[in-house]
Amino acid sequence: LWRVDQTTFRKILATHKIKETNATKSILKDIQFLKDLDDLYLSRITDALTEEKHRAGRVIFEKGEVGDKFYIVQDGECMISNIGIGGSRYVDQTVKKG
């Protein structure tokens, strides 16, 4: 049996949440079109994010599907393939954190 008092437990959780939030904001600040947002807006985006985990090789979405989500790579990398608009085609890309 383990025990921890409520105050210590809450401090530990709060400290963890602050570190997690700051790490997420750091990633967001590295994204070109988000880098100039002030801390309030970065905090709002951070609070709205939910984490998804995907196994290697899994297709996250297919070309032509409704785009109702915006993805930011938190860790690892993601392959973007079948890139094209109209008659234009582009080389597959690998994106990493941020």
PDB file of N, CA and C in Angstrom:
ATOM      1  N   LEU A   1       0.854  -1.197   0.000  1.00  0.00           N
ATOM      2  CA  LEU A   1       0.000   0.000   0.000  1.00  0.00           C
ATOM      3  C   LEU A   1       0.885   1.241   0.000  1.00  0.00           C
ATOM      4  N   TRP A   2       0.606   2.156  -0.899  1.00  0.00           N
ATOM      5  CA  TRP A   2       1.308   3.433  -0.984  1.00  0.00           C
ATOM      6  C   TRP A   2       0.346   4.547  -0.626  1.00  0.00           C
ATOM      7  N   ARG A   3       0.885   5.638  -0.129  1.00  0.00           N
ATOM      8  CA  ARG A   3      -0.001   6.771   0.151  1.00  0.00           C
ATOM      9  C   ARG A   3       0.754   8.065  -0.096  1.00  0.00           C
ATOM     10  N   VAL A   4       0.008   9.077  -0.502  1.00  0.00           N
ATOM     11  CA  VAL A   4       0.550  10.424  -0.676  1.00  0.00           C
ATOM     12  C   VAL A   4      -0.534  11.396  -0.244  1.00  0.00           C
ATOM     13  N   ASP A   5      -0.140  12.451   0.455  1.00  0.00           N
ATOM     14  CA  ASP A   5      -1.162  13.397   0.916  1.00  0.00           C
ATOM     15  C   ASP A   5      -1.699  14.205  -0.270  1.00  0.00           C
ATOM     16  N   GLN A   6      -2.890  14.710  -0.117  1.00  0.00           N
ATOM     17  CA  GLN A   6      -3.611  15.373  -1.198  1.00  0.00           C
ATOM     18  C   GLN A   6      -2.869  16.603  -1.723  1.00  0.00           C
ATOM     19  N   THR A   7      -2.307  17.407  -0.843  1.00  0.00           N
ATOM     20  CA  THR A   7      -1.604  18.617  -1.264  1.00  0.00           C
ATOM     21  C   THR A   7      -0.404  18.279  -2.142  1.00  0.00           C
ATOM     22  N   THR A   8       0.391  17.312  -1.708  1.00  0.00           N
ATOM     23  CA  THR A   8       1.562  16.896  -2.488  1.00  0.00           C
ATOM     24  C   THR A   8       1.131  16.347  -3.842  1.00  0.00           C
ATOM     25  N   PHE A   9       0.086  15.526  -3.859  1.00  0.00           N
ATOM     26  CA  PHE A   9      -0.414  14.946  -5.093  1.00  0.00           C
ATOM     27  C   PHE A   9      -0.851  16.030  -6.073  1.00  0.00           C
ATOM     28  N   ARG A  10      -1.569  17.017  -5.598  1.00  0.00           N
ATOM     29  CA  ARG A  10      -2.035  18.116  -6.454  1.00  0.00           C
ATOM     30  C   ARG A  10      -0.870  18.935  -6.992  1.00  0.00           C
ATOM     31  N   LYS A  11       0.136  19.176  -6.160  1.00  0.00           N
ATOM     32  CA  LYS A  11       1.318  19.920  -6.618  1.00  0.00           C
ATOM     33  C   LYS A  11       2.053  19.159  -7.708  1.00  0.00           C
ATOM     34  N   ILE A  12       2.166  17.857  -7.537  1.00  0.00           N
ATOM     35  CA  ILE A  12       2.831  17.022  -8.535  1.00  0.00           C
ATOM     36  C   ILE A  12       2.072  17.077  -9.854  1.00  0.00           C
ATOM     37  N   LEU A  13       0.759  16.925  -9.797  1.00  0.00           N
ATOM     38  CA  LEU A  13      -0.053  16.993 -11.015  1.00  0.00           C
ATOM     39  C   LEU A  13       0.031  18.362 -11.678  1.00  0.00           C
ATOM     40  N   ALA A  14      -0.026  19.420 -10.888  1.00  0.00           N
ATOM     41  CA  ALA A  14       0.043  20.774 -11.442  1.00  0.00           C
ATOM     42  C   ALA A  14       1.399  21.017 -12.100  1.00  0.00           C
ATOM     43  N   THR A  15       2.464  20.581 -11.456  1.00  0.00           N
ATOM     44  CA  THR A  15       3.801  20.740 -12.016  1.00  0.00           C
ATOM     45  C   THR A  15       3.929  19.989 -13.333  1.00  0.00           C
ATOM     46  N   HIS A  16       3.398  18.775 -13.369  1.00  0.00           N
ATOM     47  CA  HIS A  16       3.437  17.977 -14.597  1.00  0.00           C
ATOM     48  C   HIS A  16       2.664  18.670 -15.717  1.00  0.00           C
ATOM     49  N   LYS A  17       1.489  19.181 -15.402  1.00  0.00           N
ATOM     50  CA  LYS A  17       0.655  19.853 -16.406  1.00  0.00           C
ATOM     51  C   LYS A  17       1.356  21.098 -16.946  1.00  0.00           C
ATOM     52  N   ILE A  18       2.004  21.859 -16.077  1.00  0.00           N
ATOM     53  CA  ILE A  18       2.718  23.066 -16.513  1.00  0.00           C
ATOM     54  C   ILE A  18       3.862  22.694 -17.444  1.00  0.00           C
ATOM     55  N   LYS A  19       4.634  21.670 -17.100  1.00  0.00           N
ATOM     56  CA  LYS A  19       5.745  21.229 -17.950  1.00  0.00           C
ATOM     57  C   LYS A  19       5.233  20.740 -19.302  1.00  0.00           C
ATOM     58  N   GLU A  20       4.145  19.988 -19.279  1.00  0.00           N
ATOM     59  CA  GLU A  20       3.551  19.471 -20.516  1.00  0.00           C
ATOM     60  C   GLU A  20       3.061  20.625 -21.398  1.00  0.00           C
ATOM     61  N   THR A  21       2.396  21.597 -20.795  1.00  0.00           N
ATOM     62  CA  THR A  21       1.885  22.754 -21.522  1.00  0.00           C
ATOM     63  C   THR A  21       3.029  23.562 -22.134  1.00  0.00           C
ATOM     64  N   ASN A  22       4.079  23.785 -21.368  1.00  0.00           N
ATOM     65  CA  ASN A  22       5.226  24.545 -21.875  1.00  0.00           C
ATOM     66  C   ASN A  22       5.921  23.813 -23.019  1.00  0.00           C
ATOM     67  N   ALA A  23       6.007  22.488 -22.929  1.00  0.00           N
ATOM     68  CA  ALA A  23       6.621  21.709 -24.007  1.00  0.00           C
ATOM     69  C   ALA A  23       5.784  21.811 -25.283  1.00  0.00           C
ATOM     70  N   THR A  24       4.474  21.751 -25.145  1.00  0.00           N
ATOM     71  CA  THR A  24       3.587  21.866 -26.296  1.00  0.00           C
ATOM     72  C   THR A  24       3.684  23.260 -26.919  1.00  0.00           C
ATOM     73  N   LYS A  25       3.693  24.292 -26.089  1.00  0.00           N
ATOM     74  CA  LYS A  25       3.834  25.663 -26.604  1.00  0.00           C
ATOM     75  C   LYS A  25       5.152  25.819 -27.356  1.00  0.00           C
ATOM     76  N   SER A  26       6.186  25.206 -26.860  1.00  0.00           N
ATOM     77  CA  SER A  26       7.495  25.277 -27.518  1.00  0.00           C
ATOM     78  C   SER A  26       7.422  24.698 -28.932  1.00  0.00           C
ATOM     79  N   ILE A  27       6.730  23.577 -29.084  1.00  0.00           N
ATOM     80  CA  ILE A  27       6.552  22.975 -30.410  1.00  0.00           C
ATOM     81  C   ILE A  27       5.742  23.914 -31.299  1.00  0.00           C
ATOM     82  N   LEU A  28       4.679  24.492 -30.763  1.00  0.00           N
ATOM     83  CA  LEU A  28       3.825  25.393 -31.553  1.00  0.00           C
ATOM     84  C   LEU A  28       4.594  26.629 -32.009  1.00  0.00           C
ATOM     85  N   LYS A  29       5.482  27.140 -31.162  1.00  0.00           N
ATOM     86  CA  LYS A  29       6.267  28.330 -31.521  1.00  0.00           C
ATOM     87  C   LYS A  29       7.238  28.057 -32.660  1.00  0.00           C
ATOM     88  N   ASP A  30       7.555  26.799 -32.898  1.00  0.00           N
ATOM     89  CA  ASP A  30       8.441  26.436 -33.999  1.00  0.00           C
ATOM     90  C   ASP A  30       7.709  26.299 -35.335  1.00  0.00           C
ATOM     91  N   ILE A  31       6.385  26.359 -35.307  1.00  0.00           N
ATOM     92  CA  ILE A  31       5.592  26.247 -36.530  1.00  0.00           C
ATOM     93  C   ILE A  31       5.477  27.638 -37.150  1.00  0.00           C
ATOM     94  N   GLN A  32       5.887  27.749 -38.394  1.00  0.00           N
ATOM     95  CA  GLN A  32       6.017  29.038 -39.073  1.00  0.00           C
ATOM     96  C   GLN A  32       4.792  29.938 -38.904  1.00  0.00           C
ATOM     97  N   PHE A  33       3.606  29.442 -39.185  1.00  0.00           N
ATOM     98  CA  PHE A  33       2.440  30.326 -39.167  1.00  0.00           C
ATOM     99  C   PHE A  33       1.852  30.541 -37.771  1.00  0.00           C
ATOM    100  N   LEU A  34       2.413  29.881 -36.752  1.00  0.00           N
ATOM    101  CA  LEU A  34       1.954  30.084 -35.372  1.00  0.00           C
ATOM    102  C   LEU A  34       2.964  30.867 -34.536  1.00  0.00           C
ATOM    103  N   LYS A  35       4.180  31.012 -35.042  1.00  0.00           N
ATOM    104  CA  LYS A  35       5.276  31.557 -34.239  1.00  0.00           C
ATOM    105  C   LYS A  35       5.035  32.970 -33.722  1.00  0.00           C
ATOM    106  N   ASP A  36       4.213  33.764 -34.391  1.00  0.00           N
ATOM    107  CA  ASP A  36       3.991  35.143 -33.972  1.00  0.00           C
ATOM    108  C   ASP A  36       2.784  35.326 -33.054  1.00  0.00           C
ATOM    109  N   LEU A  37       2.100  34.242 -32.738  1.00  0.00           N
ATOM    110  CA  LEU A  37       0.952  34.342 -31.830  1.00  0.00           C
ATOM    111  C   LEU A  37       1.431  34.630 -30.410  1.00  0.00           C
ATOM    112  N   ASP A  38       0.652  35.416 -29.689  1.00  0.00           N
ATOM    113  CA  ASP A  38       1.047  35.684 -28.304  1.00  0.00           C
ATOM    114  C   ASP A  38       0.705  34.489 -27.413  1.00  0.00           C
ATOM    115  N   ASP A  39       1.186  34.541 -26.197  1.00  0.00           N
ATOM    116  CA  ASP A  39       1.075  33.415 -25.276  1.00  0.00           C
ATOM    117  C   ASP A  39      -0.375  33.005 -24.989  1.00  0.00           C
ATOM    118  N   LEU A  40      -1.271  33.966 -24.948  1.00  0.00           N
ATOM    119  CA  LEU A  40      -2.682  33.659 -24.685  1.00  0.00           C
ATOM    120  C   LEU A  40      -3.255  32.747 -25.767  1.00  0.00           C
ATOM    121  N   TYR A  41      -2.995  33.075 -27.028  1.00  0.00           N
ATOM    122  CA  TYR A  41      -3.516  32.264 -28.127  1.00  0.00           C
ATOM    123  C   TYR A  41      -2.831  30.903 -28.194  1.00  0.00           C
ATOM    124  N   LEU A  42      -1.525  30.874 -27.923  1.00  0.00           N
ATOM    125  CA  LEU A  42      -0.833  29.584 -27.879  1.00  0.00           C
ATOM    126  C   LEU A  42      -1.401  28.711 -26.756  1.00  0.00           C
ATOM    127  N   SER A  43      -1.744  29.318 -25.638  1.00  0.00           N
ATOM    128  CA  SER A  43      -2.349  28.571 -24.524  1.00  0.00           C
ATOM    129  C   SER A  43      -3.710  28.017 -24.918  1.00  0.00           C
ATOM    130  N   ARG A  44      -4.480  28.804 -25.646  1.00  0.00           N
ATOM    131  CA  ARG A  44      -5.805  28.337 -26.088  1.00  0.00           C
ATOM    132  C   ARG A  44      -5.674  27.158 -27.049  1.00  0.00           C
ATOM    133  N   ILE A  45      -4.724  27.248 -27.961  1.00  0.00           N
ATOM    134  CA  ILE A  45      -4.500  26.132 -28.888  1.00  0.00           C
ATOM    135  C   ILE A  45      -4.034  24.904 -28.117  1.00  0.00           C
ATOM    136  N   THR A  46      -3.103  25.109 -27.204  1.00  0.00           N
ATOM    137  CA  THR A  46      -2.584  24.008 -26.389  1.00  0.00           C
ATOM    138  C   THR A  46      -3.707  23.319 -25.626  1.00  0.00           C
ATOM    139  N   ASP A  47      -4.593  24.102 -25.035  1.00  0.00           N
ATOM    140  CA  ASP A  47      -5.715  23.530 -24.277  1.00  0.00           C
ATOM    141  C   ASP A  47      -6.679  22.750 -25.168  1.00  0.00           C
ATOM    142  N   ALA A  48      -6.772  23.133 -26.444  1.00  0.00           N
ATOM    143  CA  ALA A  48      -7.713  22.483 -27.360  1.00  0.00           C
ATOM    144  C   ALA A  48      -7.153  21.203 -27.986  1.00  0.00           C
ATOM    145  N   LEU A  49      -5.826  21.013 -27.922  1.00  0.00           N
ATOM    146  CA  LEU A  49      -5.216  19.840 -28.555  1.00  0.00           C
ATOM    147  C   LEU A  49      -5.559  18.553 -27.830  1.00  0.00           C
ATOM    148  N   THR A  50      -5.760  17.511 -28.602  1.00  0.00           N
ATOM    149  CA  THR A  50      -5.895  16.162 -28.040  1.00  0.00           C
ATOM    150  C   THR A  50      -4.865  15.280 -28.730  1.00  0.00           C
ATOM    151  N   GLU A  51      -4.310  14.374 -27.990  1.00  0.00           N
ATOM    152  CA  GLU A  51      -3.251  13.524 -28.523  1.00  0.00           C
ATOM    153  C   GLU A  51      -3.838  12.298 -29.205  1.00  0.00           C
ATOM    154  N   GLU A  52      -3.314  11.975 -30.363  1.00  0.00           N
ATOM    155  CA  GLU A  52      -3.641  10.738 -31.067  1.00  0.00           C
ATOM    156  C   GLU A  52      -2.340   9.979 -31.277  1.00  0.00           C
ATOM    157  N   LYS A  53      -2.376   8.690 -31.076  1.00  0.00           N
ATOM    158  CA  LYS A  53      -1.203   7.862 -31.343  1.00  0.00           C
ATOM    159  C   LYS A  53      -1.534   6.931 -32.492  1.00  0.00           C
ATOM    160  N   HIS A  54      -0.586   6.784 -33.413  1.00  0.00           N
ATOM    161  CA  HIS A  54      -0.783   5.935 -34.577  1.00  0.00           C
ATOM    162  C   HIS A  54       0.416   5.022 -34.738  1.00  0.00           C
ATOM    163  N   ARG A  55       0.156   3.790 -35.115  1.00  0.00           N
ATOM    164  CA  ARG A  55       1.252   2.846 -35.345  1.00  0.00           C
ATOM    165  C   ARG A  55       1.911   3.141 -36.685  1.00  0.00           C
ATOM    166  N   ALA A  56       3.154   2.740 -36.814  1.00  0.00           N
ATOM    167  CA  ALA A  56       3.902   2.974 -38.048  1.00  0.00           C
ATOM    168  C   ALA A  56       3.171   2.342 -39.231  1.00  0.00           C
ATOM    169  N   GLY A  57       3.113   3.083 -40.334  1.00  0.00           N
ATOM    170  CA  GLY A  57       2.493   2.571 -41.547  1.00  0.00           C
ATOM    171  C   GLY A  57       0.996   2.784 -41.639  1.00  0.00           C
ATOM    172  N   ARG A  58       0.360   3.231 -40.576  1.00  0.00           N
ATOM    173  CA  ARG A  58      -1.091   3.436 -40.593  1.00  0.00           C
ATOM    174  C   ARG A  58      -1.430   4.681 -41.415  1.00  0.00           C
ATOM    175  N   VAL A  59      -2.470   4.595 -42.231  1.00  0.00           N
ATOM    176  CA  VAL A  59      -2.963   5.749 -42.983  1.00  0.00           C
ATOM    177  C   VAL A  59      -3.849   6.564 -42.043  1.00  0.00           C
ATOM    178  N   ILE A  60      -3.500   7.824 -41.861  1.00  0.00           N
ATOM    179  CA  ILE A  60      -4.249   8.693 -40.947  1.00  0.00           C
ATOM    180  C   ILE A  60      -5.458   9.282 -41.654  1.00  0.00           C
ATOM    181  N   PHE A  61      -5.272   9.703 -42.894  1.00  0.00           N
ATOM    182  CA  PHE A  61      -6.411  10.124 -43.718  1.00  0.00           C
ATOM    183  C   PHE A  61      -6.040   9.991 -45.189  1.00  0.00           C
ATOM    184  N   GLU A  62      -7.051   9.883 -46.016  1.00  0.00           N
ATOM    185  CA  GLU A  62      -6.870   9.683 -47.459  1.00  0.00           C
ATOM    186  C   GLU A  62      -7.192  10.962 -48.218  1.00  0.00           C
ATOM    187  N   LYS A  63      -6.541  11.119 -49.337  1.00  0.00           N
ATOM    188  CA  LYS A  63      -6.832  12.248 -50.221  1.00  0.00           C
ATOM    189  C   LYS A  63      -8.311  12.216 -50.594  1.00  0.00           C
ATOM    190  N   GLY A  64      -8.951  13.376 -50.543  1.00  0.00           N
ATOM    191  CA  GLY A  64     -10.363  13.478 -50.896  1.00  0.00           C
ATOM    192  C   GLY A  64     -11.294  13.427 -49.699  1.00  0.00           C
ATOM    193  N   GLU A  65     -10.804  12.987 -48.537  1.00  0.00           N
ATOM    194  CA  GLU A  65     -11.647  12.977 -47.336  1.00  0.00           C
ATOM    195  C   GLU A  65     -11.861  14.404 -46.850  1.00  0.00           C
ATOM    196  N   VAL A  66     -12.964  14.616 -46.142  1.00  0.00           N
ATOM    197  CA  VAL A  66     -13.253  15.921 -45.568  1.00  0.00           C
ATOM    198  C   VAL A  66     -12.175  16.237 -44.530  1.00  0.00           C
ATOM    199  N   GLY A  67     -11.580  17.410 -44.652  1.00  0.00           N
ATOM    200  CA  GLY A  67     -10.532  17.820 -43.715  1.00  0.00           C
ATOM    201  C   GLY A  67     -11.112  18.527 -42.514  1.00  0.00           C
ATOM    202  N   ASP A  68     -11.479  17.766 -41.490  1.00  0.00           N
ATOM    203  CA  ASP A  68     -12.074  18.363 -40.298  1.00  0.00           C
ATOM    204  C   ASP A  68     -11.108  18.390 -39.111  1.00  0.00           C
ATOM    205  N   LYS A  69      -9.839  18.042 -39.348  1.00  0.00           N
ATOM    206  CA  LYS A  69      -8.831  18.060 -38.284  1.00  0.00           C
ATOM    207  C   LYS A  69      -7.554  18.678 -38.826  1.00  0.00           C
ATOM    208  N   PHE A  70      -6.786  19.233 -37.924  1.00  0.00           N
ATOM    209  CA  PHE A  70      -5.479  19.791 -38.240  1.00  0.00           C
ATOM    210  C   PHE A  70      -4.472  19.016 -37.407  1.00  0.00           C
ATOM    211  N   TYR A  71      -3.469  18.455 -38.046  1.00  0.00           N
ATOM    212  CA  TYR A  71      -2.496  17.613 -37.351  1.00  0.00           C
ATOM    213  C   TYR A  71      -1.164  18.324 -37.172  1.00  0.00           C
ATOM    214  N   ILE A  72      -0.567  18.138 -36.009  1.00  0.00           N
ATOM    215  CA  ILE A  72       0.781  18.618 -35.706  1.00  0.00           C
ATOM    216  C   ILE A  72       1.553  17.413 -35.196  1.00  0.00           C
ATOM    217  N   VAL A  73       2.682  17.116 -35.812  1.00  0.00           N
ATOM    218  CA  VAL A  73       3.491  15.972 -35.383  1.00  0.00           C
ATOM    219  C   VAL A  73       4.200  16.358 -34.092  1.00  0.00           C
ATOM    220  N   GLN A  74       3.871  15.640 -33.026  1.00  0.00           N
ATOM    221  CA  GLN A  74       4.462  15.900 -31.711  1.00  0.00           C
ATOM    222  C   GLN A  74       5.785  15.161 -31.555  1.00  0.00           C
ATOM    223  N   ASP A  75       5.837  13.954 -32.079  1.00  0.00           N
ATOM    224  CA  ASP A  75       7.025  13.120 -31.955  1.00  0.00           C
ATOM    225  C   ASP A  75       7.033  12.138 -33.117  1.00  0.00           C
ATOM    226  N   GLY A  76       8.204  11.826 -33.611  1.00  0.00           N
ATOM    227  CA  GLY A  76       8.310  10.890 -34.724  1.00  0.00           C
ATOM    228  C   GLY A  76       8.218  11.608 -36.050  1.00  0.00           C
ATOM    229  N   GLU A  77       7.715  10.896 -37.050  1.00  0.00           N
ATOM    230  CA  GLU A  77       7.584  11.488 -38.374  1.00  0.00           C
ATOM    231  C   GLU A  77       6.384  10.896 -39.088  1.00  0.00           C
ATOM    232  N   CYS A  78       5.976  11.589 -40.143  1.00  0.00           N
ATOM    233  CA  CYS A  78       4.787  11.203 -40.889  1.00  0.00           C
ATOM    234  C   CYS A  78       5.064  11.381 -42.380  1.00  0.00           C
ATOM    235  N   MET A  79       4.692  10.398 -43.184  1.00  0.00           N
ATOM    236  CA  MET A  79       4.878  10.452 -44.637  1.00  0.00           C
ATOM    237  C   MET A  79       3.608  10.998 -45.273  1.00  0.00           C
ATOM    238  N   ILE A  80       3.778  12.000 -46.120  1.00  0.00           N
ATOM    239  CA  ILE A  80       2.663  12.553 -46.885  1.00  0.00           C
ATOM    240  C   ILE A  80       2.874  12.118 -48.328  1.00  0.00           C
ATOM    241  N   SER A  81       1.905  11.393 -48.877  1.00  0.00           N
ATOM    242  CA  SER A  81       2.044  10.886 -50.241  1.00  0.00           C
ATOM    243  C   SER A  81       0.798  11.227 -51.066  1.00  0.00           C
ATOM    244  N   ASN A  82       0.903  10.984 -52.361  1.00  0.00           N
ATOM    245  CA  ASN A  82      -0.188  11.275 -53.289  1.00  0.00           C
ATOM    246  C   ASN A  82      -0.589  12.742 -53.197  1.00  0.00           C
ATOM    247  N   ILE A  83       0.410  13.622 -53.230  1.00  0.00           N
ATOM    248  CA  ILE A  83       0.184  15.056 -53.095  1.00  0.00           C
ATOM    249  C   ILE A  83      -0.076  15.646 -54.482  1.00  0.00           C
ATOM    250  N   GLY A  84      -1.175  16.342 -54.613  1.00  0.00           N
ATOM    251  CA  GLY A  84      -1.462  16.973 -55.892  1.00  0.00           C
ATOM    252  C   GLY A  84      -2.768  17.732 -55.858  1.00  0.00           C
ATOM    253  N   ILE A  85      -2.836  18.744 -56.714  1.00  0.00           N
ATOM    254  CA  ILE A  85      -4.054  19.526 -56.884  1.00  0.00           C
ATOM    255  C   ILE A  85      -4.285  19.653 -58.378  1.00  0.00           C
ATOM    256  N   GLY A  86      -5.447  19.249 -58.820  1.00  0.00           N
ATOM    257  CA  GLY A  86      -5.728  19.294 -60.254  1.00  0.00           C
ATOM    258  C   GLY A  86      -4.737  18.410 -60.995  1.00  0.00           C
ATOM    259  N   GLY A  87      -4.058  18.969 -61.981  1.00  0.00           N
ATOM    260  CA  GLY A  87      -3.072  18.212 -62.747  1.00  0.00           C
ATOM    261  C   GLY A  87      -1.671  18.266 -62.153  1.00  0.00           C
ATOM    262  N   SER A  88      -1.491  19.033 -61.100  1.00  0.00           N
ATOM    263  CA  SER A  88      -0.162  19.169 -60.495  1.00  0.00           C
ATOM    264  C   SER A  88       0.099  18.034 -59.516  1.00  0.00           C
ATOM    265  N   ARG A  89       1.293  17.466 -59.583  1.00  0.00           N
ATOM    266  CA  ARG A  89       1.724  16.408 -58.674  1.00  0.00           C
ATOM    267  C   ARG A  89       3.002  16.839 -57.990  1.00  0.00           C
ATOM    268  N   TYR A  90       3.161  16.427 -56.744  1.00  0.00           N
ATOM    269  CA  TYR A  90       4.343  16.801 -55.972  1.00  0.00           C
ATOM    270  C   TYR A  90       4.997  15.555 -55.390  1.00  0.00           C
ATOM    271  N   VAL A  91       6.256  15.678 -55.068  1.00  0.00           N
ATOM    272  CA  VAL A  91       7.033  14.577 -54.496  1.00  0.00           C
ATOM    273  C   VAL A  91       6.541  14.288 -53.083  1.00  0.00           C
ATOM    274  N   ASP A  92       6.483  13.003 -52.719  1.00  0.00           N
ATOM    275  CA  ASP A  92       6.131  12.625 -51.354  1.00  0.00           C
ATOM    276  C   ASP A  92       7.045  13.337 -50.369  1.00  0.00           C
ATOM    277  N   GLN A  93       6.514  13.640 -49.188  1.00  0.00           N
ATOM    278  CA  GLN A  93       7.291  14.343 -48.178  1.00  0.00           C
ATOM    279  C   GLN A  93       7.204  13.621 -46.846  1.00  0.00           C
ATOM    280  N   THR A  94       8.256  13.738 -46.067  1.00  0.00           N
ATOM    281  CA  THR A  94       8.253  13.250 -44.691  1.00  0.00           C
ATOM    282  C   THR A  94       8.321  14.461 -43.785  1.00  0.00           C
ATOM    283  N   VAL A  95       7.367  14.576 -42.875  1.00  0.00           N
ATOM    284  CA  VAL A  95       7.361  15.685 -41.926  1.00  0.00           C
ATOM    285  C   VAL A  95       7.708  15.151 -40.541  1.00  0.00           C
ATOM    286  N   LYS A  96       8.356  15.992 -39.772  1.00  0.00           N
ATOM    287  CA  LYS A  96       8.781  15.623 -38.419  1.00  0.00           C
ATOM    288  C   LYS A  96       8.157  16.581 -37.419  1.00  0.00           C
ATOM    289  N   LYS A  97       8.560  16.478 -36.185  1.00  0.00           N
ATOM    290  CA  LYS A  97       8.041  17.282 -35.080  1.00  0.00           C
ATOM    291  C   LYS A  97       7.798  18.732 -35.494  1.00  0.00           C
ATOM    292  N   GLY A  98       6.591  19.205 -35.185  1.00  0.00           N
ATOM    293  CA  GLY A  98       6.241  20.595 -35.490  1.00  0.00           C
ATOM    294  C   GLY A  98       5.630  20.716 -36.842  1.00  0.00           C
TER     295      GLY A  98
END
